[in-house]
Structures are given as C-alpha cells and as structure tokens.
Amino acid sequence: MGAYYESNDLRKFGKIADYDKELADKFFEWYGAVFEEGALSAREKALIALAVSHAVQCPYCIDAYTEESLKFGIDKEQMMEAVHVASAIRGGASLVHGIQMMNKVNKQEM
Amino acid sequence: MALIKSLHARASELANSKAQVDFLSSGMFEKGGAQTFKEILDEHDQFPLKPGKLKIFQVNLGYMCNQTCKHCHVDAGPDRKEIMVKETMLQCIEVLKSNEIETLDLTGGAPEMNPNFKWFVETASQYVKEIIVRSNLTIIESNDTYRQLPEFFAKHKVRLISSLPFYNADKTDRQRGKGVFEKSIKALIKLNAVGYGKPETGLIIDLVYNPTGAFLPASQHSLRKEFKQVLKEEFDICFNQLFCITNLPISRFLDYLIETENYEDYMYKLIEAFNPMALEGVMCKNTISIDWTGQLFDCDFNQMLNITLDYNAPQSIGDFNIHKLNNRIIAVNQHCFGCTAGAGSSCQGSLL
C-alpha cells in the first residue's frame, strides 16, 4: 500500500468523473463559477481558499492555492497571515467550547 | 540575491540549443510518457500547424543585454557578443520595402545596445505602420548613451513593450536582478513625462508580467487592474495594457526548472492547460523571427533552440519570399505548450 496522499493525485482530480460524470460535471462547473471574479476579486478568493485549505488541512488544496496565490503575486507575509487567520479560527473554535464546559460545570457542580 | 550569469558564461550544457531540444524530447515525453505537442495537435486535427498572413517581422538585434534575468529565454547578458550588423539590417529594410508587413518588432537582448539601433528605427519607420521595441526599461538608466531614448522613442512613435514582472521590488529584483525595480520605475516616470501611457498622445507603453517562478500567470484582466492601481497610487505611473506571458521551458528558465526539480510538474501544468482556442492565435501564425545573422525562424523561441524553418521555406533574410513563407509548415516541439496553456501566451500577452 502506498502513501495516503500522493501529490500527483491532484493532477488526477478530473478522474472523479470516471465513476459519476454527471455529478462531477456539476461540481466542476460550480467550482469554476465560485472562483470567477465577482463581488470579490479572484485574488481575494485565492487567499480565502488558501486559508480554508489550512483549516481543512487538505494537502492538495494547500499546494493548489499556494500556487494560485503566487500567480496573483500574493507575497509570503500575506500568505502566512492568512494561515494564521485560519489557525486562529480553528484554535478559537476549540477554545470557545470551553464556555460549554464551564456552563456544564456550573450547572452540575454544587 | 546571487549574481546571475548567462548559461554561456557558466559553460552550462544547456547553453547548447541541441542539448535543450534533446532534453525536451526525452524523459517524460519518451514513449508511453506524456503526450507530445505534435500528438496533441494531431488529436485536435491541427497538425501540421500552418501560418496565416504575415503581420509581424520580429528582428532580434543581438543577445547583448545590460541585465541577466533568471528566466531569460535568450540567455542574454553583458557577456553575449552576438549582434546584428548593418548589412543584415539593410537586408531587413529591403524586405520591409518590398512587402506589406504591418509591424516591425525589435527585440534582443537589449535591442537598444545595437550600435545601429537608432538608424534602423529611423530608416524602417518609413516602411511599416508600427515599430515595437521590447525595451527592458533599465537600459534608459544604464548610462549617458541611452538617456535620450524616451525622446527618441516618442519622436518615432515607437510602441514600447517592457517587462515589469511585478509592482514591487522584491519580486521584480528576484527575477531580473538587484535594483532593477527602482531603475524601471525611474524609466517609466521619464517615459510618462514624454507622453507614453497618456491616452491623448497615442504613445503606447505596454507592460509585461511573467511569473516569478514555476507557475503559470493569473488572468491578465485581474492583474492589469492591480498593476494599474498600485503603479498609479504609489508612483503616479500610467501605462496602456498589461500582457501576461507564460515562461517557456527553454534556456535559463529550463535550467531553473531542472535545478529546482520543478521541470516535470511545470510541463504537466502546461500540458493540462492546453487550450485549443489559444492555438488559433499563437504568434508563429503571424510572425517571422530573424536572428542576428539574418536566419529566419518561426518564432524567437525556435530561434533560441535553433529549430530551423521547414526546409521548403527560405532560410535567410537574403532569400526572403513571403509566399513561400506563408506556405511553410511551422516547426513545433514541447516548448510550444507554453504558448497554448490556459488563456494562451504570445509576445502580445494572453491570446483569449
């Protein structure tokens, strides 16, 4: 058995359609539309995608959106700040659950 | 930032055009590997590739340059001595006189470093509608010989196409050498001062973005907006269009790709981004490239790889025959994927 993640697999993403073309076509059409220029620029979307890639810890997405960010000339400092934003949200998301823990403690403890 | 030397100065194996062609024809493209450019053309019923009407006469005035950019497909630099002599320029003028060719496109190296550059522009301007000079900008700032270039360009209504890979020093200098961004900005300010980039003057300066690494360019439309805004706000500079050009895997850029182990990934990116629509507008269909010796090629890239014209076509400027050239078959190899990837790429930017 090989490694779970192979960087070359990203290149094969389109092959998802081999098992279900209709759904894959819908997905890729929607995906393409999402990243078009709109109220947000394509550059802004690339940076958001880079941050989200880190939040969902997808190695394929990290490769893809680091490169996409480079295409738009986004610099290293901006990319790292985006990663920190994602990390802060992930960290904050854990920490804020501490309130739930505290609520439970306060309710149950004498 | 390490000082860059030309492949020739480094006596690199890749300084030899045949070594480059051999490399591009082997490895991942050997039997059973990635599709070759010819195979993709075949698949789209586009082989052999034929030219349309010849519009652009692109003359490479020599490989000498005041810069040594990391990605240079010419392997140009201060150490390169190849330069077009006046006799060959006269042959070019004869061709322009006796054929209806709209555009003379001057490139190099730094074309301005050819001692007969000004004479050539002045003489040729009588016979063509448009003269393009691919100026690296910093030449204007390099020494006193070139300080009057903005006025000279304006007098002859030369259209300028100039590389500025990014609107900040970090990315620009990393690709083109230390201090290049600052000098480019100074040159752009001088060009603006004589009317370049101002709509009412008709004097055109287009900028060229090419990626500063092993990736393809973003969309020309989005980058243009950013370039315009930042250059205006930070330096009060205006320009006409921004062209996004893909780096082709030859010469110093090929060397960079191999050195950094990016070659195969980059080639796959180009292949996967193949766009048959971009093929319609590739520059070899309307351009002929002339090297410093007067030899003819399908494009500047084929010139650098010494991929000669179809053997039925005239080979040198002395034998120029527009009808025979229009009937030639365009020579292709794997580097051509660079012109057909995504929105396409040419000396005039994206094709779509």
JSON list of C-alpha atoms in Angstrom, two decimals, chain A residues 7-8 11 37 41-43 67-68 70-76 79, chain B residues 166-167 171 174 209 215-218 222-223 225-226 265 268-269 272:
[
{"chain": "A", "resi": 7, "resn": "SER", "atom": "CA", "xyz": [0.96, 14.90, -4.79]},
{"chain": "A", "resi": 8, "resn": "ASN", "atom": "CA", "xyz": [0.42, 13.56, -8.32]},
{"chain": "A", "resi": 11, "resn": "ARG", "atom": "CA", "xyz": [-3.45, 16.10, -11.27]},
{"chain": "A", "resi": 37, "resn": "GLU", "atom": "CA", "xyz": [-14.29, 37.48, -10.41]},
{"chain": "A", "resi": 41, "resn": "SER", "atom": "CA", "xyz": [-11.68, 39.59, -6.83]},
{"chain": "A", "resi": 42, "resn": "ALA", "atom": "CA", "xyz": [-10.09, 36.34, -7.99]},
{"chain": "A", "resi": 43, "resn": "ARG", "atom": "CA", "xyz": [-7.06, 37.36, -5.92]},
{"chain": "A", "resi": 67, "resn": "GLU", "atom": "CA", "xyz": [0.47, 28.28, -6.30]},
{"chain": "A", "resi": 68, "resn": "GLU", "atom": "CA", "xyz": [-2.70, 30.21, -7.12]},
{"chain": "A", "resi": 70, "resn": "LEU", "atom": "CA", "xyz": [1.80, 33.10, -6.24]},
{"chain": "A", "resi": 71, "resn": "LYS", "atom": "CA", "xyz": [0.14, 33.65, -9.61]},
{"chain": "A", "resi": 72, "resn": "PHE", "atom": "CA", "xyz": [-1.56, 36.73, -8.24]},
{"chain": "A", "resi": 73, "resn": "GLY", "atom": "CA", "xyz": [1.67, 38.00, -6.69]},
{"chain": "A", "resi": 74, "resn": "ILE", "atom": "CA", "xyz": [0.43, 37.49, -3.14]},
{"chain": "A", "resi": 75, "resn": "ASP", "atom": "CA", "xyz": [3.55, 37.67, -1.02]},
{"chain": "A", "resi": 76, "resn": "LYS", "atom": "CA", "xyz": [4.81, 35.33, 1.68]},
{"chain": "A", "resi": 79, "resn": "MET", "atom": "CA", "xyz": [0.01, 34.08, 2.80]},
{"chain": "B", "resi": 166, "resn": "PHE", "atom": "CA", "xyz": [5.58, 42.77, -10.57]},
{"chain": "B", "resi": 167, "resn": "TYR", "atom": "CA", "xyz": [4.71, 46.08, -9.00]},
{"chain": "B", "resi": 171, "resn": "LYS", "atom": "CA", "xyz": [9.51, 40.00, -6.92]},
{"chain": "B", "resi": 174, "resn": "ARG", "atom": "CA", "xyz": [14.39, 38.41, -7.66]},
{"chain": "B", "resi": 209, "resn": "TYR", "atom": "CA", "xyz": [4.03, 40.38, -16.38]},
{"chain": "B", "resi": 215, "resn": "PHE", "atom": "CA", "xyz": [3.80, 28.59, -12.13]},
{"chain": "B", "resi": 216, "resn": "LEU", "atom": "CA", "xyz": [1.51, 29.93, -14.85]},
{"chain": "B", "resi": 217, "resn": "PRO", "atom": "CA", "xyz": [0.27, 33.52, -14.89]},
{"chain": "B", "resi": 218, "resn": "ALA", "atom": "CA", "xyz": [-3.03, 34.55, -13.32]},
{"chain": "B", "resi": 222, "resn": "SER", "atom": "CA", "xyz": [-7.24, 40.77, -12.79]},
{"chain": "B", "resi": 223, "resn": "LEU", "atom": "CA", "xyz": [-3.53, 41.52, -12.78]},
{"chain": "B", "resi": 225, "resn": "LYS", "atom": "CA", "xyz": [-6.37, 46.10, -12.55]},
{"chain": "B", "resi": 226, "resn": "GLU", "atom": "CA", "xyz": [-3.91, 45.60, -9.71]},
{"chain": "B", "resi": 265, "resn": "ASP", "atom": "CA", "xyz": [5.39, 19.39, -12.69]},
{"chain": "B", "resi": 268, "resn": "TYR", "atom": "CA", "xyz": [2.39, 18.74, -16.80]},
{"chain": "B", "resi": 269, "resn": "LYS", "atom": "CA", "xyz": [0.82, 22.07, -15.87]},
{"chain": "B", "resi": 272, "resn": "GLU", "atom": "CA", "xyz": [-3.02, 20.01, -18.80]}
]
